[in-house]
Amino acid sequence: MTQPPPPPPQQPPQGGGFGPPQDQPPQTPPPAAGPNLGKAPEPGYGYPQAPQAPQTPQAPQTPPPAAPQTPPTPPQGYGYPQGAPAPQPPQAPQGPPGYGYPGQQPGAYGQPQQAPYGQPGYGQPGYGQQPGYGYPQQPTMPYQPQAGHPGGGKKLNAQMLIIVAAVVAIALIIGGGVWYASSGKDEGKQNDTAGQSGGTGGTDDDNGGTTSGKEKAPSDPSAKVLFQVPAPEVKNDSTVVVSGSWLTDKAYVKSGIAQIVGYDRDKGSELWKLPLSGPVCQASRHVTDDNLTAILYQPAMPTKADPSHGCSQIALIDLDAGKKLWTKTVKTGDQLINFDNITLSGKTVAVGSTSGGAAFDVSGKLLWSPKPTDSCYDAGYGGGEKLVAVRKCGSYDQRQLHIQTIDPKSGKVISEYKMTEGIEYASIVSTNPLVVAADVGDSAGDGSGISDFFSIDSKTGKLRTRISAPGEQFAARCEGITRVEACNLLAVGNDRLYLPTEEHDGTGKYSQTNEIVAFDLATGKQTGQRADAGDGYTISPLRMDGGNLIAYKRPPYDKGGQVVSIAGGSFKQTTLLQNPASESVRDVETSMSPEYSEFLYAEGHLYMSKVYASKRSTVREKEYLAVGFGTS
């Protein structure tokens, strides 16, 4: 890459160290043939090796975007040096490259002094973890996206991924934060996760494309800024979780600091405001047909004396009325369980943790909760069309993950796939078809949480195929440590997996670009379909639209971003939205990215929002919590 990376998103460092130790090779079946993009990578593929663009007369293709809200300087022992010697034990997953080592000043890729309000410290007693579950000796951190040039670039070496988490967990009293990938809305009724299936595909037309997509290209795709929501004020040197955004027929809904607000989709005016007793910890990406969703939040606002009250409150939210329908908690003995993740499938709200999983009907009825006698526990669930549990059994060094498709009403296991022993973490990319991601043997080498995808038959529990996805070639990311649905920059539909490649040199001088390619979930092989971003652009899948793929193109320095529909058959691209190229608008747009922000697109409207709010440590241009774009 030719340009220096932008300042980091307002997020804690990325987790790593997925899977078994490096001296334990994976025992899974041989992967399918490795990716082949149909051409040899150009020089500098994914590596920041090209020289800097001169100031004149040749303008760089992609200048540094407007800075996301950079967290304050980290405390001692918090940051991660890039290429520096690893700290001494204890060992645990490391953050992303470029994150500041202790002592760096704000703006130099520093980490927050305090972890975001909204999550308990992972691996700490009293935060939902109990002895006997075989949780790792070293507490781990949730995945967070890497700062850097939009779309990726060379990532961290696997050897650097397994450090300092025990120290970090102490520093992060509240633990990591919440990060949600781009998610979409289909007919105003349901937000599909970035990796959720959009259906089995539509009817091919004469050109090989599908006609099943509901998003139609306007006569003029030129868009304008509809509204901007100012970033909320943070009164101390903390970072507060503001994760969660949804679309309904009438409203764009976004989490703020201990509140959820509904905005007019076109004007941005407030339609309703729902106060909460404490910050949001996690938010489901899924929405029921009658626009209900679920969140986890704290029972009170954190203070310096008590920086976390735990993520114990489970709530069902009516996105139309702007009301909280109920709040529930779950106990193990006399202790409230603090949950790590939340999802929604049908009329079931499911939450997971290292103390086990629980579920409620939308009526508020408890469906199941952790059993003290269980030797295994439901670490988390994937929702949407089906409900899938990631159930952990065994001790940390002999872990076995059971991927279970379960009945959302009773919790009864319908099918089960047992992953190879030693894989510690797995992410649910899609529940229908069932696709799981894992970093087998820490072989990804980039902190992405993905070395392989597993395509599983949800009816029988049998492995259909395994797809190798080397980290140096593909840009998709999953956390898997605590939030099993936290995957982005990928999509599943048409019984295919759509992945973006890492950035590589474009045809123009100093330019970078990438592509989206497709894998067949039955064979594990590439289909030969390929969608080019275009010189200077970086393309990322957002969601499925029936048999078509909706993708966002992050722009070069002199253009606005785009939303395109990619036909499931021909892979022909149709522009749905074209943002303004003016510098002021572009600065706001490029302050957010599919890597570390929430993106929603539907019916000619594109909404971008941040997932953290923090006190600004330097005087910068005005920052925004959310921005909406729309076509005429």
C-alpha positions in Angstrom: 0.0 0.0 0.0 1.3 3.4 -0.8 -0.4 5.7 1.8 0.1 5.7 5.5 -2.8 4.1 7.4 -5.5 6.4 8.8 -5.8 6.9 12.6 -7.4 3.8 14.2 -11.1 3.4 14.7 -12.4 4.0 18.2 -12.0 0.4 19.2 -9.9 -1.7 21.5 -7.3 -4.0 20.0 -8.1 -7.0 18.0 -8.0 -10.5 19.4 -5.8 -13.2 18.1 -4.4 -16.5 19.1 -7.5 -18.3 17.7 -7.3 -22.1 17.7 -4.8 -24.4 19.3 -1.1 -23.6 20.0 1.2 -23.5 17.0 2.8 -26.8 17.9 -0.5 -28.5 17.5 -1.2 -28.9 13.8 -4.8 -29.1 12.7 -6.3 -32.5 12.4 -9.2 -31.5 10.2 -9.7 -33.0 6.7 -7.5 -31.6 3.9 -8.8 -28.3 2.7 -10.2 -27.7 -0.7 -7.8 -26.4 -3.3 -6.4 -23.0 -2.3 -7.7 -19.8 -3.7 -6.8 -18.9 -7.2 -7.9 -15.5 -8.4 -7.2 -16.3 -12.0 -4.1 -14.1 -12.1 -0.9 -13.8 -10.3 -0.8 -11.2 -7.6 0.8 -8.0 -8.8 3.9 -6.7 -7.1 3.2 -5.5 -3.6 0.0 -7.5 -3.3 -1.3 -6.7 0.1 2.0 -5.2 1.3 2.7 -1.5 2.0 5.9 -1.5 0.0 5.2 1.0 -2.8 6.8 4.5 -2.4 4.8 7.4 -1.2 3.0 9.4 -3.8 4.6 12.7 -4.6 2.8 15.9 -3.5 2.9 17.2 -7.0 2.1 16.9 -9.7 0.8 13.3 -9.2 -1.9 13.2 -6.5 -2.2 10.1 -4.4 -5.1 7.9 -5.3 -6.3 7.5 -1.8 -5.2 10.1 0.8 -5.7 9.5 4.5 -9.4 9.7 5.3 -10.8 11.9 8.0 -9.7 10.5 11.3 -12.1 8.2 13.1 -12.5 9.0 16.8 -9.1 8.0 18.1 -9.1 6.7 21.7 -6.9 8.2 24.3 -3.3 7.1 24.9 -3.1 3.6 26.4 -2.0 2.8 29.9 1.2 1.0 30.4 1.1 -2.5 29.0 -1.9 -1.9 26.8 -0.7 -1.2 23.3 0.9 -3.5 20.8 4.0 -2.5 18.8 4.1 -3.5 15.2 7.2 -5.5 14.6 8.5 -4.9 18.1 9.6 -7.8 20.3 6.7 -9.5 22.0 6.3 -8.6 25.7 7.1 -11.2 28.3 4.5 -13.7 29.6 1.7 -14.1 30.2 0.9 -14.9 26.6 -2.4 -14.3 24.9 -3.8 -12.9 21.6 -2.3 -9.7 20.3 -3.9 -6.7 18.8 -3.7 -5.5 15.2 -0.6 -4.1 13.5 -0.1 -0.4 13.9 -1.7 -0.1 17.3 0.3 2.0 19.6 2.8 0.8 22.2 2.5 2.3 25.6 3.8 5.9 25.7 2.5 6.9 22.2 0.6 10.1 22.0 -3.0 10.4 20.8 -3.3 10.0 17.1 -0.4 7.5 16.9 -2.6 4.4 16.9 -2.9 4.4 20.7 -5.5 2.3 22.5 -8.1 3.7 24.9 -7.1 4.2 28.5 -10.3 2.5 29.6 -12.1 -0.2 27.7 -15.5 0.8 26.2 -18.4 0.9 28.6 -20.6 -2.0 27.8 -18.7 -5.2 28.4 -17.2 -7.0 31.5 -13.6 -8.1 31.6 -13.2 -11.4 29.8 -11.7 -14.1 31.8 -12.2 -12.3 35.1 -14.1 -14.0 38.0 -17.5 -12.5 38.6 -18.2 -11.7 35.0 -20.1 -14.7 33.9 -17.2 -17.1 34.0 -17.1 -20.0 36.4 -14.5 -22.6 37.3 -14.7 -25.9 35.6 -15.7 -24.7 32.2 -12.1 -24.9 30.9 -11.8 -21.3 29.9 -8.3 -20.4 28.8 -5.8 -19.7 31.6 -5.0 -16.4 29.9 -8.0 -14.1 29.4 -8.7 -13.2 25.8 -9.7 -10.1 23.9 -12.5 -9.8 21.4 -11.6 -9.3 17.8 -11.4 -5.7 16.5 -10.7 -4.6 13.0 -7.3 -3.4 12.0 -6.5 0.2 11.4 -4.9 0.8 8.0 -5.6 1.5 4.5 -9.3 0.7 3.7 -9.8 -2.9 2.9 -6.7 -4.5 4.4 -3.1 -4.8 3.4 -0.4 -6.9 5.0 -1.5 -8.1 8.4 0.1 -9.4 11.5 2.3 -12.4 11.8 0.8 -15.3 13.7 3.7 -15.4 16.1 2.8 -11.9 17.2 -0.8 -12.8 17.9 -0.4 -14.7 21.2 0.7 -12.0 23.7 -0.3 -9.9 26.7 -4.0 -10.7 27.0 -3.7 -11.3 30.7 -2.3 -7.9 31.2 -4.8 -6.4 28.8 -7.7 -8.1 30.6 -6.7 -6.4 33.8 -6.4 -3.1 32.1 -9.7 -3.6 30.3 -11.9 -3.8 33.3 -14.8 -3.7 31.1 -13.2 -5.9 28.4 -13.4 -5.4 24.7 -16.1 -3.7 22.8 -18.8 -4.5 20.4 -18.3 -4.3 16.7 -20.9 -5.1 14.1 -20.4 -5.6 10.5 -22.4 -4.1 7.7 -25.9 -5.4 7.8 -28.8 -4.9 5.4 -32.6 -4.8 5.4 -34.8 -6.7 3.1 -38.2 -5.1 2.4 -38.0 -3.1 5.6 -38.6 -6.3 7.7 -35.4 -7.9 8.6 -31.7 -7.0 8.8 -29.6 -9.7 7.4 -26.2 -10.1 8.9 -23.2 -9.5 6.7 -22.8 -13.2 6.3 -26.4 -14.3 6.5 -28.0 -16.1 3.5 -30.2 -14.0 1.3 -31.9 -17.0 -0.2 -31.1 -19.7 -2.6 -30.9 -17.5 -5.6 -33.3 -16.3 -8.4 -34.0 -17.1 -11.9 -31.2 -16.5 -14.4 -31.9 -14.1 -17.2 -30.6 -14.4 -20.7 -27.2 -12.9 -19.6 -26.7 -15.3 -16.8 -27.7 -12.8 -14.1 -30.4 -13.2 -11.5 -33.7 -11.3 -11.3 -34.4 -12.1 -7.7 -33.0 -8.9 -6.1 -35.5 -6.4 -4.7 -33.1 -3.5 -4.8 -33.7 -1.6 -8.0 -31.3 0.9 -9.6 -32.8 4.5 -9.6 -32.9 6.5 -12.9 -30.2 8.6 -11.3 -28.0 7.0 -8.6 -26.4 10.3 -7.6 -26.9 10.7 -3.8 -26.8 13.5 -1.4 -26.3 13.8 2.3 -29.6 13.3 4.0 -28.5 14.1 7.6 -25.7 13.8 10.0 -26.0 12.8 13.7 -23.3 14.5 15.8 -21.1 12.3 17.9 -22.4 12.2 21.6 -20.4 14.0 24.2 -18.2 11.8 26.4 -17.3 13.6 29.6 -14.3 11.6 30.7 -11.4 9.8 29.2 -13.4 6.7 28.4 -14.7 4.9 25.3 -18.4 4.1 25.3 -20.1 1.4 23.3 -22.8 2.8 20.9 -23.2 -0.3 18.9 -26.4 -1.3 17.1 -28.3 0.1 14.1 -31.4 -1.1 12.4 -33.8 -0.1 9.6 -37.6 -0.2 9.6 -40.1 1.0 7.0 -40.2 4.3 8.9 -37.1 4.8 10.9 -33.3 4.5 11.0 -32.6 3.4 14.5 -29.2 3.9 16.2 -27.8 3.3 19.7 -26.4 6.2 21.6 -24.8 6.5 25.0 -27.3 4.6 27.2 -30.1 5.2 24.8 -31.6 4.1 21.5 -33.0 6.7 19.1 -35.3 6.4 16.1 -34.6 8.9 13.3 -36.7 9.8 10.2 -35.1 7.9 7.3 -34.9 11.0 5.1 -34.7 14.0 7.4 -32.8 12.6 10.4 -35.3 14.2 12.8 -35.9 12.3 16.0 -39.0 10.2 16.0 -38.5 8.7 19.4 -35.9 8.2 22.2 -35.6 5.2 24.5 -33.4 5.9 27.6 -31.5 3.0 29.1 -30.1 2.6 32.6 -26.7 1.9 31.3 -24.7 1.5 28.1 -25.5 -1.0 25.4 -23.1 -4.0 25.5 -24.3 -6.0 22.4 -27.1 -5.6 19.9 -28.7 -8.3 17.7 -28.4 -7.7 14.0 -31.7 -9.5 13.4 -35.2 -8.1 13.4 -38.5 -9.9 13.5 -41.2 -9.4 10.9 -42.9 -7.0 13.3 -39.7 -5.0 13.9 -38.6 -6.3 17.2 -34.9 -6.8 18.1 -32.9 -7.6 21.2 -30.0 -6.0 23.1 -27.7 -6.5 26.1 -27.0 -3.6 28.4 -25.7 -2.6 31.8 -28.0 -2.0 34.7 -26.3 1.3 35.6 -23.9 3.9 34.2 -20.3 3.1 34.9 -18.3 5.4 37.2 -14.7 5.8 38.1 -15.3 3.9 41.3 -17.3 1.2 39.6 -16.4 1.1 35.9 -18.6 -1.8 35.0 -21.9 -3.2 36.3 -21.8 -6.2 34.0 -23.8 -7.0 30.8 -26.6 -8.8 32.6 -29.7 -7.0 31.2 -31.5 -8.7 28.3 -34.1 -6.5 26.6 -36.6 -6.8 23.7 -37.0 -3.5 21.8 -40.0 -2.5 19.6 -38.3 -0.5 16.8 -41.6 0.9 15.6 -42.9 2.2 18.9 -39.5 3.0 20.4 -40.4 1.0 23.5 -38.6 -1.6 25.7 -41.1 -4.5 25.9 -39.3 -6.4 28.7 -36.0 -6.8 30.5 -34.8 -10.1 31.8 -31.8 -11.5 33.7 -30.5 -15.0 34.3 -28.7 -16.3 37.4 -26.4 -19.1 38.2 -27.0 -19.7 41.9 -27.3 -16.2 43.4 -25.0 -14.7 40.8 -26.2 -12.7 37.8 -24.8 -14.0 34.5 -23.1 -11.4 32.4 -23.6 -12.4 28.8 -21.1 -11.9 25.9 -23.4 -12.1 22.9 -27.1 -11.9 21.8 -29.0 -13.0 18.8 -32.5 -13.5 17.5 -34.0 -16.4 15.5 -37.7 -16.4 14.7 -39.4 -15.5 18.0 -36.4 -16.6 20.2 -33.9 -14.3 21.8 -30.7 -16.3 22.7 -27.7 -15.2 24.7 -24.4 -16.9 25.3 -21.5 -16.7 27.8 -18.8 -18.7 29.4 -21.4 -19.6 32.1 -23.6 -21.0 29.4 -26.5 -20.0 27.2 -30.1 -18.9 27.8 -33.1 -18.1 25.7 -36.4 -16.3 25.9 -39.5 -16.2 23.8 -40.4 -12.8 22.5 -43.3 -12.9 25.1 -40.6 -13.0 27.8 -41.0 -16.7 28.7 -37.7 -18.4 29.7 -37.1 -21.2 27.3 -33.8 -22.5 28.7 -30.9 -21.5 30.9 -27.5 -22.9 32.0 -27.5 -26.2 33.9 -24.9 -26.3 36.8 -24.3 -30.0 36.0 -23.4 -29.4 32.4 -19.8 -30.3 31.5 -20.1 -28.3 28.3 -21.6 -24.8 27.7 -23.2 -22.7 24.9 -20.6 -20.0 24.4 -22.8 -18.2 21.8 -25.5 -18.5 19.1 -25.9 -17.6 15.5 -29.4 -16.4 14.6 -31.4 -15.4 11.6 -33.2 -18.1 9.6 -32.1 -20.8 12.0 -30.5 -21.0 15.4 -27.1 -22.5 15.8 -25.1 -22.9 19.0 -21.3 -23.0 19.4 -21.0 -25.4 22.3 -17.7 -25.8 24.1 -16.5 -29.0 25.7 -13.2 -30.0 27.3 -10.4 -28.0 28.8 -8.6 -25.2 27.0 -5.8 -27.4 25.6 -8.2 -30.2 24.7 -11.2 -28.1 23.5 -13.8 -29.5 21.2 -16.4 -27.3 19.6 -19.8 -28.7 18.8 -21.7 -26.8 16.1 -25.3 -27.5 16.9 -28.4 -26.5 14.9 -31.1 -26.4 17.5 -34.9 -25.9 17.7 -35.3 -22.3 18.7 -38.5 -23.1 20.7 -37.2 -26.0 22.8 -33.4 -25.9 22.5 -33.5 -29.5 21.2 -30.5 -30.4 19.1 -31.4 -31.1 15.5 -27.9 -31.8 14.2 -24.4 -31.6 15.4 -20.9 -31.2 13.8 -17.9 -31.8 16.0 -14.9 -29.8 15.0 -11.4 -31.2 15.3 -10.1 -31.1 18.9 -7.9 -28.2 19.6 -9.8 -25.5 17.8 -10.7 -23.0 20.5 -12.9 -20.5 18.7 -15.4 -20.6 15.8 -17.7 -18.0 14.3 -21.1 -18.6 12.7 -21.0 -16.9 9.3 -24.4 -18.1 8.2 -27.1 -20.3 9.7 -28.8 -21.2 6.4 -26.8 -22.5 4.7 -24.6 -23.3 7.7 -21.1 -21.8 7.3 -18.6 -21.7 10.2 -15.3 -19.9 10.2 -12.2 -20.8 12.3 -8.5 -20.0 12.5 -7.2 -23.6 12.6 -3.8 -23.9 14.3 -3.4 -20.1 14.3 -2.5 -20.5 10.6 -4.3 -17.3 9.4 -1.4 -15.3 10.6 -3.3 -12.0 10.5 -5.6 -11.8 13.5 -8.6 -12.1 11.2 -9.9 -15.2 13.0 -10.2 -17.1 9.7 -8.0 -19.6 8.0 -10.8 -21.9 6.9 -14.5 -22.0 6.3 -16.6 -25.1 7.1 -19.7 -25.7 5.0 -22.0 -28.0 7.1 -25.2 -29.7 6.3 -27.5 -28.4 9.0 -29.9 -31.3 8.6 -27.4 -34.1 9.1 -24.5 -32.3 10.8 -22.1 -33.7 8.1 -19.3 -31.6 6.7 -20.0 -30.7 3.1 -16.6 -29.1 2.3 -13.8 -27.1 3.8 -12.6 -23.9 2.2 -9.1 -22.7 2.7 -8.9 -18.9 2.9 -5.4 -17.7 3.5 -5.2 -14.5 5.5 -2.8 -12.9 3.1 -5.2 -13.3 0.2 -8.6 -12.6 1.7 -9.9 -9.6 3.8 -12.9 -11.2 5.6 -12.8 -11.1 9.4 -14.5 -12.9 12.4 -14.0 -12.6 16.1 -15.3 -15.8 17.4 -13.8 -15.3 20.9 -16.9 -14.1 22.6 -19.2 -12.9 19.8 -19.8 -15.8 17.5 -21.7 -13.8 14.9 -19.1 -11.0 14.7 -18.1 -11.5 11.1 -17.8 -8.9 8.4 -16.6 -8.2 4.9 -18.2 -11.4 3.6 -21.6 -12.7 2.6 -23.4 -16.0 2.0 -26.1 -16.7 -0.6 -26.9 -18.8 -3.7 -25.1 -21.6 -1.8 -21.9 -19.6 -2.3 -19.5 -17.8 0.0 -18.5 -14.3 -1.2 -15.1 -13.0 -0.1 -13.1 -9.8 -0.9 -9.5 -10.2 -1.7 -6.8 -8.2 0.1 -5.8 -4.9 -1.6 -3.1 -5.1 -4.2 -1.6 -2.7 -6.8 -4.0 -1.3 -9.3 -3.3 -0.2 -12.9 -2.8 3.4 -12.0 0.3 4.8 -10.4 0.1 4.5 -6.6 -3.4 3.1 -6.8 -4.8 0.1 -4.9 -7.8 -2.1 -5.6 -9.3 -5.5 -4.9 -12.0 -7.9 -6.0 -14.9 -10.1 -4.7 -14.7 -13.8 -5.6 -17.2 -16.6 -4.9 -16.7 -20.1 -3.5 -19.2 -23.0 -4.1 -20.3 -24.3 -0.7 -20.9 -27.8 -2.1 -17.4 -28.3 -3.6 -15.3 -25.7 -1.9 -13.9 -24.5 -5.2 -14.0 -21.0 -6.7 -16.8 -20.5 -9.2 -14.8 -18.3 -11.4 -17.0 -15.3 -10.7 -15.2 -12.1 -9.9 -16.3 -8.5 -9.3 -13.6 -5.9 -9.7 -13.7 -2.9 -7.4 -12.2 -0.6 -10.1 -8.9 1.3 -9.9 -8.6 3.1 -6.6 -11.7 1.6 -5.0 -12.0 -1.2 -2.4 -15.0 -3.4 -2.6 -16.7 -5.1 0.4 -19.8 -7.3 0.6 -22.6 -5.9 2.7 -25.4 -8.4 2.4 -27.5 -10.5 0.0 -30.5 -9.2 -1.8 -32.3 -12.4 -2.9 -29.9 -13.9 -5.4 -27.8 -10.7 -5.8 -25.0 -9.4 -3.7 -25.0 -5.8 -2.3 -21.5 -4.4 -2.0 -19.9 -1.1 -1.0 -17.0 0.5 -2.8 -14.8 2.7 -0.6 -13.6 5.5 -2.9 -10.2 6.9 -4.0 -9.1 10.4 -3.0 -11.1 12.3 -5.6 -14.4 10.4 -5.8 -17.4 9.4 -3.7 -18.2 5.9 -2.5 -20.7 3.6 -4.3 -23.2 0.9 -3.5 -23.6 -1.7 -6.2 -25.7 -4.7 -6.8 -23.8 -7.7 -8.2 -25.9 -10.2 -10.2 -25.7 -13.7 -8.7 -25.3 -15.3 -12.1 -23.3 -13.0 -14.4 -21.7 -11.0 -11.6 -22.6 -7.9 -13.6 -22.5 -4.8 -11.4 -25.3 -2.2 -11.3 -24.7 1.1 -9.4 -27.5 1.7 -6.9 -26.0 4.8 -5.2 -23.2 7.2 -6.0 -22.0 9.5 -3.2 -20.8 13.1 -3.8 -17.1 13.6 -4.6 -16.8 16.9 -2.7 -14.0 17.0 -0.2 -16.3 17.8 2.8 -18.7 14.9 2.1 -15.9 12.5 1.3 -14.1 13.3 4.6 -17.2 12.3 6.5 -17.8 9.2 4.4 -14.2 8.0 4.7 -14.1 8.5 8.4 -16.1 5.3 8.5 -15.4 2.0 6.8 -17.0 -1.5 6.6 -14.1 -2.8 8.6 -15.0 -1.0 11.8 -18.4 0.7 11.3 -22.0 -0.3 10.8 -23.3 0.0 7.2 -27.0 -0.4 6.2 -28.3 -0.1 2.7 -31.9 -0.3 1.5 -34.1 1.4 -1.1 -31.6 4.0 -2.2 -30.5 4.9 1.3 -27.1 4.2 2.8 -26.5 4.7 6.5 -23.0 4.6 8.2 -22.5 4.7 11.9 -19.8 4.3 14.5 -19.8 1.7 17.3 -17.8 3.7 19.9 -17.9 7.2 21.2 -14.9 8.7 23.0 -13.7 12.0 24.3 -11.7 13.8 21.6 -8.1 14.2 22.7 -7.2 16.8 20.1 -9.0 19.6 18.3 -10.4 18.1 15.1 -13.2 18.6 12.7 -16.7 17.8 13.9 -17.3 14.1 14.3 -20.5 12.2 13.7 -22.2 9.2 15.2 -24.1 8.5 12.0 -24.6 9.8 8.5 -27.3 9.1 6.0 -27.1 9.3 2.2 -29.9 9.0 -0.3 -30.8 9.2 -4.0 -33.6 11.4 -5.3 
